[in-house]
Short mmCIF file of C-alpha atoms in Angstrom, two decimals:
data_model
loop_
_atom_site.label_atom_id
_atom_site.label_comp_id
_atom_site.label_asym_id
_atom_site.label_seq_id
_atom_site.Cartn_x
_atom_site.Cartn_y
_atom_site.Cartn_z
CA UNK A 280 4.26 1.65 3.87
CA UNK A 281 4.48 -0.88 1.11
CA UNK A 282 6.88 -0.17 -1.98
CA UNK A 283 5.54 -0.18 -5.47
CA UNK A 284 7.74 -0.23 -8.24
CA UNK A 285 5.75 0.93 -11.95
CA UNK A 286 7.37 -0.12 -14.89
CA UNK A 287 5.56 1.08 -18.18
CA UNK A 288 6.62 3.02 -20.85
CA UNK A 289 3.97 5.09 -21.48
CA UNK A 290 4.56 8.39 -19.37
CA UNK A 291 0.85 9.44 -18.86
CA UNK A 292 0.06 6.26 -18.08
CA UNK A 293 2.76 5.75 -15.61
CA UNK A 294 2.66 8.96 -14.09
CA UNK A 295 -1.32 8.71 -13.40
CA UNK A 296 -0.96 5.57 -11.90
CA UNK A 297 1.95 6.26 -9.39
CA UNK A 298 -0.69 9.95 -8.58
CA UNK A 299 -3.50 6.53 -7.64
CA UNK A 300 -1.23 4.59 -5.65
CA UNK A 301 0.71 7.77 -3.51
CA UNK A 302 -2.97 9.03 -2.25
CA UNK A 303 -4.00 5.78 -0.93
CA UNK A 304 -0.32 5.61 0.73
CA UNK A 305 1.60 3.68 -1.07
CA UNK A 306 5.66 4.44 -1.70
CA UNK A 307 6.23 4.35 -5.48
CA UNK A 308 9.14 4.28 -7.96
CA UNK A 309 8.86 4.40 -11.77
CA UNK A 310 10.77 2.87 -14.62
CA UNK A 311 10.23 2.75 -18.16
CA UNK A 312 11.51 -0.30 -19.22
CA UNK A 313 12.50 -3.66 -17.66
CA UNK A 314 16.77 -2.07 -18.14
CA UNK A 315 16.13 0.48 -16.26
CA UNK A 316 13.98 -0.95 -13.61
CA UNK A 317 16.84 -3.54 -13.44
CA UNK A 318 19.81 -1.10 -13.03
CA UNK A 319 17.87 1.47 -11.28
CA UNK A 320 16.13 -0.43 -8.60
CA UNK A 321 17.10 -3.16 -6.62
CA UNK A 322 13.85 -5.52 -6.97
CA UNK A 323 14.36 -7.30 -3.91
CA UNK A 324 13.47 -4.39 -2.16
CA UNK A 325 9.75 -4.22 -3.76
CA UNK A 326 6.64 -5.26 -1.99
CA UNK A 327 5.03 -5.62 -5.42
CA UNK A 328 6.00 -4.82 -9.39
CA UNK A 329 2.78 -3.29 -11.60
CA UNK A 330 4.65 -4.25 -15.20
CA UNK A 331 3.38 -3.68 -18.60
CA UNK A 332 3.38 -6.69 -20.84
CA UNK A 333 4.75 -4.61 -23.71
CA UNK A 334 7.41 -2.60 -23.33
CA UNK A 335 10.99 -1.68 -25.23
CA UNK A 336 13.82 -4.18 -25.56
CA UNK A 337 12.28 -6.76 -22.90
CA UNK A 338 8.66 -8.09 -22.23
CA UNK A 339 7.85 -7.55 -18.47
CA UNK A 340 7.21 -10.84 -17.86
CA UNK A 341 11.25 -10.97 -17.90
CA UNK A 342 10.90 -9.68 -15.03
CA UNK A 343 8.76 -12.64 -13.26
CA UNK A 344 12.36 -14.24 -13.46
CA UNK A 345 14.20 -10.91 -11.63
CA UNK A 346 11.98 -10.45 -8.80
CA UNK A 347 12.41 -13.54 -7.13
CA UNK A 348 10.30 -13.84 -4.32
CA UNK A 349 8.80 -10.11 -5.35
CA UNK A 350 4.97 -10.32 -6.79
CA UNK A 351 4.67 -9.17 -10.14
CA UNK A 352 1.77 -8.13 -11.63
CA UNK A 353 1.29 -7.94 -15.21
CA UNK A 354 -0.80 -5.04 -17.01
CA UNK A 355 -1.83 -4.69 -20.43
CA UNK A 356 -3.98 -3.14 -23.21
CA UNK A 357 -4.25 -6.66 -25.06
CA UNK A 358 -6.95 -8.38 -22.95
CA UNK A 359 -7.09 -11.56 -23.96
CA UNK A 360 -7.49 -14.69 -22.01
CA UNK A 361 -4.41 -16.20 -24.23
CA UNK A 362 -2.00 -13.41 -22.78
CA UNK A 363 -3.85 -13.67 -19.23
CA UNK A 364 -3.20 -17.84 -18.66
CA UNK A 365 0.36 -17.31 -20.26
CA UNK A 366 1.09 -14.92 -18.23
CA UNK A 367 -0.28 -16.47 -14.76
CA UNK A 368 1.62 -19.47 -16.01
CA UNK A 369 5.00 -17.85 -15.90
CA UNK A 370 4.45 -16.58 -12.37
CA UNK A 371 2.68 -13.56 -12.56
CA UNK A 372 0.99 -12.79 -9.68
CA UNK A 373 -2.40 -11.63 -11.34
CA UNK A 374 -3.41 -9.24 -14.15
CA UNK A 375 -5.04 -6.47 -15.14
CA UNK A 376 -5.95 -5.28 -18.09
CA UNK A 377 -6.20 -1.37 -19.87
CA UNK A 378 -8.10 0.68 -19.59
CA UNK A 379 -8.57 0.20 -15.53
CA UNK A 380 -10.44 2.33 -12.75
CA UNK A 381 -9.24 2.82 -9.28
CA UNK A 382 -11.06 0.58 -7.54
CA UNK A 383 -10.24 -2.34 -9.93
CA UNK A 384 -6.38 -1.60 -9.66
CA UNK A 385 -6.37 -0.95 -5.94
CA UNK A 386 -8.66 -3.84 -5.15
CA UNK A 387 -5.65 -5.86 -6.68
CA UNK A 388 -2.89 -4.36 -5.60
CA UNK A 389 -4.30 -4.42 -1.34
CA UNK A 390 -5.17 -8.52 -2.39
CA UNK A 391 -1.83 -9.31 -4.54
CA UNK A 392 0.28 -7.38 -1.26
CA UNK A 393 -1.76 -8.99 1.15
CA UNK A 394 -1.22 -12.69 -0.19
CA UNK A 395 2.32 -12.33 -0.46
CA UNK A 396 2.74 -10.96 3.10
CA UNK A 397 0.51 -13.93 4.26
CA UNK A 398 3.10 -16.20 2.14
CA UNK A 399 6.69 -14.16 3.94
CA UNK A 400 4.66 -14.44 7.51
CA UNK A 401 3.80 -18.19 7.24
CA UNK A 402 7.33 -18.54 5.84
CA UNK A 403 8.97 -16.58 8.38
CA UNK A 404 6.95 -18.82 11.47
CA UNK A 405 7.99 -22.00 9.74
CA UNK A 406 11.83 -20.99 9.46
CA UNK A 407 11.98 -20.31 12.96
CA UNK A 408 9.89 -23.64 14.16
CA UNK A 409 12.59 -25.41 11.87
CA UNK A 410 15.17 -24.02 13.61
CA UNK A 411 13.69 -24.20 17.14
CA UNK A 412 12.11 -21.12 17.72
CA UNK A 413 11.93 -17.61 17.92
CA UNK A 414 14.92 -15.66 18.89
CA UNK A 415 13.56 -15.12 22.54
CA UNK A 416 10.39 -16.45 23.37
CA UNK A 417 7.38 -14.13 23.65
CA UNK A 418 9.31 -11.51 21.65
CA UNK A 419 7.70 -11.46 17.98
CA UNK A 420 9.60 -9.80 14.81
CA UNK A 421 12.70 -10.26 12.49
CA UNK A 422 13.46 -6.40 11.32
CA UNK A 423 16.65 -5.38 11.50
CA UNK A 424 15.83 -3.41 14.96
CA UNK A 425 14.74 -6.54 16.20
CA UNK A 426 17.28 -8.76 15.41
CA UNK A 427 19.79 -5.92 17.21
CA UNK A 428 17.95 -5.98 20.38
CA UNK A 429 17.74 -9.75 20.33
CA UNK A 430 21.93 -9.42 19.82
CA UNK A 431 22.52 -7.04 22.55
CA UNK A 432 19.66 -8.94 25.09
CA UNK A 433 21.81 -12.19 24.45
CA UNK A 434 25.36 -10.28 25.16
CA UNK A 435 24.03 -8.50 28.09
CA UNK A 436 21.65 -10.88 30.00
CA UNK A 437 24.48 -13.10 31.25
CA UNK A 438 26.23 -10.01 33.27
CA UNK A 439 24.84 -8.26 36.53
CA UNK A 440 24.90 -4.85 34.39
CA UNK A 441 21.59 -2.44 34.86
CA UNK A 442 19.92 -1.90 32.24
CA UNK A 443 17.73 1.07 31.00
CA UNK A 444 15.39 0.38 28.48
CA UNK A 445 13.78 3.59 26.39
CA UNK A 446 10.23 2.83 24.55
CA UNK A 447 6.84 4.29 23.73
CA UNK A 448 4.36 3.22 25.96
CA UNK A 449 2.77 0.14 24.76
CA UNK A 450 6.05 -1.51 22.72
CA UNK A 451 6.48 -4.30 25.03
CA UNK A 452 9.88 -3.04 27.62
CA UNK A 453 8.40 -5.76 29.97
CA UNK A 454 9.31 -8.22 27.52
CA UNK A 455 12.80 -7.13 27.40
CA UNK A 456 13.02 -7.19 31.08
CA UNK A 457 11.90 -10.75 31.37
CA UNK A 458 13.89 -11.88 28.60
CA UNK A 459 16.98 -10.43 30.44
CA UNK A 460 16.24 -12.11 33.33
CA UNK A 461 15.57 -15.80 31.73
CA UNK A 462 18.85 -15.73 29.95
CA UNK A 463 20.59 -14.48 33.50
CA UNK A 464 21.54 -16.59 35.87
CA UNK A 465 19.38 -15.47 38.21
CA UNK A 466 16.70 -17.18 36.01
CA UNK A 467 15.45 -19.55 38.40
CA UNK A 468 15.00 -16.75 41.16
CA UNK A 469 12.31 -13.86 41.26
CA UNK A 470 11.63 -11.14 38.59
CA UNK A 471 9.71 -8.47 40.56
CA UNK A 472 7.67 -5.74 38.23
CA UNK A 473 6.72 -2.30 39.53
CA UNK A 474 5.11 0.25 37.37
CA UNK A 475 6.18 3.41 38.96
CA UNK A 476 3.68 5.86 37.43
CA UNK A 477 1.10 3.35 38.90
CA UNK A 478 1.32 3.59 42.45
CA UNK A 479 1.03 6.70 44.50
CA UNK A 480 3.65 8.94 45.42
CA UNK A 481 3.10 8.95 49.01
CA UNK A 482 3.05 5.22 48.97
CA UNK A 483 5.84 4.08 46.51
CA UNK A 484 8.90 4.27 49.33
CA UNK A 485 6.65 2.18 51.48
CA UNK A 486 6.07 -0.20 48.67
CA UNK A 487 9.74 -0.45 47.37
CA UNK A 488 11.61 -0.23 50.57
CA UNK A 489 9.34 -1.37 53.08
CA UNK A 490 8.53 -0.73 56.90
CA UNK A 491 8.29 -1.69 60.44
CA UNK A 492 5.12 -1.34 62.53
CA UNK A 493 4.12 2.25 63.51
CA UNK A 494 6.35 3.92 61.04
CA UNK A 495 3.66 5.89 59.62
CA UNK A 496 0.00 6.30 60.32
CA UNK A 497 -1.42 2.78 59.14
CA UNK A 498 1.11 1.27 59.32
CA UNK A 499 0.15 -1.60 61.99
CA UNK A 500 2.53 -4.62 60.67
CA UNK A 501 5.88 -4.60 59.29
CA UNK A 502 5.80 -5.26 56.22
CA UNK A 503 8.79 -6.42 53.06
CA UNK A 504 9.51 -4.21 50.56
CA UNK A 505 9.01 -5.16 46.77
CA UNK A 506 13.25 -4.36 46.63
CA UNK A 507 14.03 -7.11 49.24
CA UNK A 508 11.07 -9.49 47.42
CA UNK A 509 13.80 -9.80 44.48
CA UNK A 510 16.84 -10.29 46.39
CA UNK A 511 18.59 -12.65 44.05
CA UNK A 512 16.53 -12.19 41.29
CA UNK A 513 15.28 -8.97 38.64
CA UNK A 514 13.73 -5.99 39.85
CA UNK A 515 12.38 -4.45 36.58
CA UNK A 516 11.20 -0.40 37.58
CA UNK A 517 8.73 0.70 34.81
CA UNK A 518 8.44 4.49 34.11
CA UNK A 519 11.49 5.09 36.49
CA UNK A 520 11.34 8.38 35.10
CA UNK A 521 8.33 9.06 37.89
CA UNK A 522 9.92 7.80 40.67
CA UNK A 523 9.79 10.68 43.28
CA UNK A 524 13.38 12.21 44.41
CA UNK A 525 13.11 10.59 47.91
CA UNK A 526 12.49 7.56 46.72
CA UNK A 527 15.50 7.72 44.36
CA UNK A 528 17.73 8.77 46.93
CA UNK A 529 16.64 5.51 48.55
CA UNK A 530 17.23 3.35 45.29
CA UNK A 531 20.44 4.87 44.52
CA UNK A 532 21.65 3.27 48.03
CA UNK A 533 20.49 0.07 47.00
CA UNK A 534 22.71 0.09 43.67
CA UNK A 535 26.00 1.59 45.34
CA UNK A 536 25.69 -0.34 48.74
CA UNK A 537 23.93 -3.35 48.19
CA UNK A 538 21.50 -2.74 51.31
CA UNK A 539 17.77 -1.85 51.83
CA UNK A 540 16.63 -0.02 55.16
CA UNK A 541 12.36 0.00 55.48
CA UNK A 542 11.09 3.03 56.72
CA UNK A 543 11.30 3.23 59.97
CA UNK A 544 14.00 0.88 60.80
CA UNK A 545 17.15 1.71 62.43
CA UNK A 546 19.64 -1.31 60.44
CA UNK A 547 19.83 -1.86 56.85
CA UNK A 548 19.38 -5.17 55.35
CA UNK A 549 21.79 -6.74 52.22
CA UNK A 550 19.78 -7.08 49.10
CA UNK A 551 21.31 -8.89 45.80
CA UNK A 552 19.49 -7.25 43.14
CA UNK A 553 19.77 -6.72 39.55
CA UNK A 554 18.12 -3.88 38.38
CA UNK A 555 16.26 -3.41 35.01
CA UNK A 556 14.74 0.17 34.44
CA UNK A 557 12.26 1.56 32.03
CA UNK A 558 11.03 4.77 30.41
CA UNK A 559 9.86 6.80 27.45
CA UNK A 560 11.39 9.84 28.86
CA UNK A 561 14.42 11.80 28.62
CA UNK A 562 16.23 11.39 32.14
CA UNK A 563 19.21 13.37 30.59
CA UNK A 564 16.67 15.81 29.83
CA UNK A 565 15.25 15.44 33.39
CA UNK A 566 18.31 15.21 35.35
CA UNK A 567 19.14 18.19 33.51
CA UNK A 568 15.90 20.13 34.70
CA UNK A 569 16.85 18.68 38.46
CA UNK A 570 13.52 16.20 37.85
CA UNK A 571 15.76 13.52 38.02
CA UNK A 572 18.70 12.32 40.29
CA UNK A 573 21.85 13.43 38.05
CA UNK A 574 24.01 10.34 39.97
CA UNK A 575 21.08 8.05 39.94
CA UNK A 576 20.91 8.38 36.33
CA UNK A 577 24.56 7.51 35.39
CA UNK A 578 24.19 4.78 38.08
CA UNK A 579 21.38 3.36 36.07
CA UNK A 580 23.14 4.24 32.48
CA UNK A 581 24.75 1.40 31.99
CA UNK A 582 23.61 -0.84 29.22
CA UNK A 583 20.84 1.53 26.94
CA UNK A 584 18.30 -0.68 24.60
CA UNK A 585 15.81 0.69 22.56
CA UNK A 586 12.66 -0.54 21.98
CA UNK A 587 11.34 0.84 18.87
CA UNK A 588 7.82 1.78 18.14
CA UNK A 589 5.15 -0.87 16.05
CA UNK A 590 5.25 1.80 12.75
CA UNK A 591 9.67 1.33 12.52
CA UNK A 592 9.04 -2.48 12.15
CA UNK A 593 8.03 -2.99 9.06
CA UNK A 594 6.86 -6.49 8.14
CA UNK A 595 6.83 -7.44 11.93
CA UNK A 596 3.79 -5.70 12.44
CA UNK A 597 1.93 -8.71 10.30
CA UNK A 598 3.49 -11.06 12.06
CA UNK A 599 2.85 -9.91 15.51
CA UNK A 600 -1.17 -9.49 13.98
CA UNK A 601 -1.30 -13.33 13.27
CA UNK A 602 0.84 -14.48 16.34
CA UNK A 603 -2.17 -12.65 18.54
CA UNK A 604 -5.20 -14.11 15.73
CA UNK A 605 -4.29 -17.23 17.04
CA UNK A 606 -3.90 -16.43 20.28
CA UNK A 607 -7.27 -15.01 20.62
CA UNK A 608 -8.63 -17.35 18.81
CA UNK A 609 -7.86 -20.32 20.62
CA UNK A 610 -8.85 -18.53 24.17
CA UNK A 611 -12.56 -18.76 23.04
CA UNK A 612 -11.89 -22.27 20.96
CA UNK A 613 -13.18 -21.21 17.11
CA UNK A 614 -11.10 -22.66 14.41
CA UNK A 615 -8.00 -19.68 13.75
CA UNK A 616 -9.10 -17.07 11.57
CA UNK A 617 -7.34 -15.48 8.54
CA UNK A 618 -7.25 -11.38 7.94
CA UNK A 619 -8.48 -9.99 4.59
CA UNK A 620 -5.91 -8.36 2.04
CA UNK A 621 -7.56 -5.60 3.26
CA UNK A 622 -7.54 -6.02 6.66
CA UNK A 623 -4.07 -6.58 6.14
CA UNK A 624 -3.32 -3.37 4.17
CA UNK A 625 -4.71 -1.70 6.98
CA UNK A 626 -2.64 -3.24 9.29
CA UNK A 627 0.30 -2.71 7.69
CA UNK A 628 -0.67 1.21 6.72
CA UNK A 629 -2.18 2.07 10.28
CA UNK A 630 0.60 4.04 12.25
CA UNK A 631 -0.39 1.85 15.44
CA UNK A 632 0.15 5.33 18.24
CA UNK A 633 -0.61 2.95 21.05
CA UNK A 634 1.60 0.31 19.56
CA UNK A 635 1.92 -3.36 20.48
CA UNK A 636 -0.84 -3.07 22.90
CA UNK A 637 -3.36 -0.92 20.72
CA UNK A 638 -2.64 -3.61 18.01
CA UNK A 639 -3.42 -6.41 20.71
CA UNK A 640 -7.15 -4.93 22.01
CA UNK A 641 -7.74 -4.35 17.44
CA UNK A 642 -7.28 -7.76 17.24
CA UNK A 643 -9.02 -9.09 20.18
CA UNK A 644 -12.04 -7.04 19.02
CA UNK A 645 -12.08 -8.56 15.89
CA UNK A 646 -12.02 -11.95 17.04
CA UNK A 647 -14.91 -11.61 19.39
CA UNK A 648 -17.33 -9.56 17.07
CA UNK A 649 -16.41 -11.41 13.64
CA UNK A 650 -19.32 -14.22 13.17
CA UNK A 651 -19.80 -16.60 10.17
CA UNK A 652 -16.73 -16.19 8.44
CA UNK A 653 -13.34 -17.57 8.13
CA UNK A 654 -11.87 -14.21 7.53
CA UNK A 655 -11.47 -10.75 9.87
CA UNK A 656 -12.47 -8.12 7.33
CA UNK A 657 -10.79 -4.18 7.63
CA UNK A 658 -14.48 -2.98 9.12
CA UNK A 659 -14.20 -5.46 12.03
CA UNK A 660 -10.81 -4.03 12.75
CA UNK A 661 -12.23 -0.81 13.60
CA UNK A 662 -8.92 0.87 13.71
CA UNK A 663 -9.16 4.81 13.63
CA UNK A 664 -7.96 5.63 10.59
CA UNK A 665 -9.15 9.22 11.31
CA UNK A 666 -6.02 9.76 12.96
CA UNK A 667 -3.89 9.52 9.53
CA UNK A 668 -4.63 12.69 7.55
CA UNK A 669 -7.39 13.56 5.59
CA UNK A 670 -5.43 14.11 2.31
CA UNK A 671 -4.15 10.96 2.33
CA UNK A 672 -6.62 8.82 3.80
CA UNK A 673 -9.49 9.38 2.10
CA UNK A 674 -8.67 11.12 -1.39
CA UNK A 675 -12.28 11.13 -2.27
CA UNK A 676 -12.69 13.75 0.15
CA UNK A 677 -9.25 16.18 -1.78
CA UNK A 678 -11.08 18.79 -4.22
CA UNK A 679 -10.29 17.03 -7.81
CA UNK A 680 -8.30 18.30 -10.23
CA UNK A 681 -9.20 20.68 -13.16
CA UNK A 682 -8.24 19.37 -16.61
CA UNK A 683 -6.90 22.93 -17.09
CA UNK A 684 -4.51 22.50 -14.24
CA UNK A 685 -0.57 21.95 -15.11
CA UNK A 686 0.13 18.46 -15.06
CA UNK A 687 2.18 17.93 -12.19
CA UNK A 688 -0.70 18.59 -10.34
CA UNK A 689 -2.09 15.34 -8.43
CA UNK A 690 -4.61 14.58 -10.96
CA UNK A 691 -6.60 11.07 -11.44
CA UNK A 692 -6.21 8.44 -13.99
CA UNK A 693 -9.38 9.64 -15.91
CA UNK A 694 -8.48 13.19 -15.80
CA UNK A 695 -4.98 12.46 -17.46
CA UNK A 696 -6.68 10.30 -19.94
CA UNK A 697 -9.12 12.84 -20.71
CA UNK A 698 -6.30 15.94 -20.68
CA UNK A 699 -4.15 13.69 -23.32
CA UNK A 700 -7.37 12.85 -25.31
CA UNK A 701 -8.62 16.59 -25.35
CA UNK A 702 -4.63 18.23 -26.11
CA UNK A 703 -3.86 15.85 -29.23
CA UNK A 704 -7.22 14.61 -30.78
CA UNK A 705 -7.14 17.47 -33.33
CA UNK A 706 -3.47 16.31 -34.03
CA UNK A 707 -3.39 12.73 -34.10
CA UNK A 708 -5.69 10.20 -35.35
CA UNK A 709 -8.08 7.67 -33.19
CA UNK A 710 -5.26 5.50 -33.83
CA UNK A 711 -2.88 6.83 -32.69
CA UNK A 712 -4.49 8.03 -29.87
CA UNK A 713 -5.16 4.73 -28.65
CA UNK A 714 -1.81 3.43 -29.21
CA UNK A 715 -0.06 6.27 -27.24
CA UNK A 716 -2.78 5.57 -24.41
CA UNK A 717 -2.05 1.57 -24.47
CA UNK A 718 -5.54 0.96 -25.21
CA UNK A 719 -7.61 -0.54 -28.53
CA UNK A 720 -9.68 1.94 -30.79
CA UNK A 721 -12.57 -0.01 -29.00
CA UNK A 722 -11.58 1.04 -25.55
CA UNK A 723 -10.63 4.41 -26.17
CA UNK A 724 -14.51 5.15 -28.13
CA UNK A 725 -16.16 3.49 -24.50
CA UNK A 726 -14.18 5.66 -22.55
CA UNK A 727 -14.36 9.20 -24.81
CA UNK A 728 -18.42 8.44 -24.36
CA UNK A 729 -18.10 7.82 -20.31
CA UNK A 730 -16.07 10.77 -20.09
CA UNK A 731 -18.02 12.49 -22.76
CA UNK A 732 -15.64 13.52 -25.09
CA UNK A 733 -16.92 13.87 -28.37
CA UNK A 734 -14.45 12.47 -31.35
CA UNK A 735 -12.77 15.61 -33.23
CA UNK A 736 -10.78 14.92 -36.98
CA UNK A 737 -7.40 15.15 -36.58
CA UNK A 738 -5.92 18.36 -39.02
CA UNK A 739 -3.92 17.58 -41.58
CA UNK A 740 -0.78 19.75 -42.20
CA UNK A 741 -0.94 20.70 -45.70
CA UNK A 742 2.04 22.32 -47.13
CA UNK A 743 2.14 24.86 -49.88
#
């Protein structure tokens, strides 16, 4: 969820615009001034800045020179193309001026967050080409949970410890597995992969631990066991958590003895075999319930990683997108495309439930079915976005607001311009009006007849 830090002095204004943004999902903070935003906020922090031009003790464009690498963009009532270039020229990232409608505003704030997350991504790739690559290869990202994983894969890889690996489906716990095993030194031997939920249960002993001929109907060759296939490499067990209890029994021997005996056979054979486990269940949980070997599990329990879920990495997300555009893109040969501001604000917004591997098929999809165009619009994506709720996906479809309503209610940027129009136009004059809205006497007679607010004297006080 991007950050959005408001800084305007005008309360209505302010307060009507963060209601805009918070439907359509953004996370939004509010100043009043360029000294508060300052000692309030810490701008680095922001995905973008919406500033006024004009506001108390500092301009906002001060603030061009705060943000750093933050996007700014400037707002204002005063819509001229002097204030516009001079403003562009100082760094802004684009402007807008008062009165605005939603579309306008959000169509610039999706483009202005979507360039500058093209601009971190492309500087991101070009920081780690510089300094030789990415922390371990195939593994995308630089969040905070990433760069602890990376720590703890490069501490632990070197030992023989097991490892147990907890992740949603889809996050990539392969990955880890492999990456242990290239920075082992059993690197040069085999990594064997078993996906335990995918092979059935009266098979999985057979297929692990192997057997002789006649051990079991069918069973007219002897045959190796994937266990004794690794000997001095990886074994990586995906989904452990659905290994039956006979065949855990089985693996348990192979961690505390260092042997393997097929089915069927009478001598055991010694196995050197690091084991890396995976699961996005609870095997305390399990173990608890008697689902899971109790000793098995602390026998596995040695080294814990987490692999955490596509929505808890922030920015990677974007980056992981572009790694698999080009990917995609060069499997059929076409020229690498680019996604949309708004492809990438839905991206970026999309909880991703089937994580990396969800976000891998999107953008596959895309690839194939977008023609004629350079760009991979949010339509082509086709992600469900019927899976975020209604309220705040599509506000259109939330029952609007009554003027008549208290004001905290979640009201639109017309309705609290026509609210503040309709409470003070018998008390203050079309002036004044306009100045307290941040718009000219021109703009605020276009919008009264949009809205269709007819123009009311103010009363004059009169004393006796």
């Amino acid at each position: 969820m991007s950050h959005i830090l408001i800084v305007e002095d005008e309360a209505i204004i302010r307060t009507a615009l963060r209601k805009l943004l918070e439907r359509h999902r953004y996370k939004v903070s509010e100043a009043g001034s360029v000294r508060e935003a300052t000692t309030k906020y810490r701008l680095a922090d922001m995905d973008l800045i919406i500033s006024d031009l004009r506001l108390p003790g500092a301009p906002g464009t001060d603030l061009l020179k705060l943000a750093g690498d933050v996007p700014v963009l400037i707002m204002t009532s005063y819509a001229s193309l002097r204030s516009a270039v001079d403003s562009m020229r100082m760094g802004a990232a684009d402007y807008i001026a008062k009165p605005f409608d939603h579309d306008e505003m959000l169509a610039t704030v999706r483009r202005v967050i979507g360039k500058a997350e093209q601009h971190r991504a492309a500087g991101a790739a070009a920081a780690a080409n510089k300094s030789g690559g990415r922390a371990i290869a195939g593994m995308i990202g630089d969040s905070p949970v990433m760069r602890d994983l990376y720590s703890r894969i490069h501490k632990v890889a070197p030992t023989d410890a097991t490892v147990l690996v907890h992740g949603e489906t889809g996050t990539g716990k392969e990955l880890v597995a492999r990456a242990i095993h290239e920075e082992s030194q059993r690197t040069g031997k085999p990594l064997i992969s078993v996906n335990c939920a995918a092979i059935p249960e009266t098979l999985i002993e057979a297929e692990l631990f192997g057997h002789e001929k006649g051990a079991f109907t069918g069973a007219q060759t002897a045959r190796e066991g994937l266990v004794a296939a690794a000997d001095g490499g990886t074994l990586f067990l995906d989904e452990i958590g659905e290994l039956p209890l006979e065949a855990q029994a089985r693996l348990l021997r192979v961690l505390q003895e260092g042997e393997v005996r097929p089915i069927g056979a009478i001598e055991s054979r010694k196995v050197n075999v690091r084991l890396v486990a995976a699961t996005h269940r609870n095997l305390r949980q399990l173990a608890a319930e008697r689902k899971f070997r109790e000793d098995l599990y602390y026998r596995i329990n040695v080294v814990q990683m987490s692999l955490p879920p596509l929505r808890e990495r922030g920015k990677d997300v974007l980056a992981i997108a572009e790694a698999l555009l080009e990917k995609f893109c060069a499997k059929i040969n076409r020229p690498t495309l680019k996604l949309s501001p708004e492809a990438i604000q839905a991206v970026t917004t999309y909880t991703w439930p089937g994580n990396v591997r969800e976000l891998e098929n999107a953008i596959q999809r895309a690839v194939i079915l977008t023609e004629d165009s350079a760009e991979i619009d949010h339509h082509t994506l086709d992600i469900d976005l019927d899976l975020v709720p209604i309220d705040e996906a599509d506000p259109e479809r939330r029952p609007r607001a009554s003027l008549h309503e208290d004001p905290r209610e979640d009201l639109s940027l017309e309705d609290y311009f026509a609210r503040f129009v309709l409470e003070h136009q018998e008390t203050m004059s079309e002036t004044e009006l306009a100045k307290k809205l941040g718009v000219s006497r021109k703009c605020l007679w276009e919008r009264r007849q949009k809205l269709g607010i007819p123009r009311k004297k103010a009363k004059r006080v009169v004393e006796a």
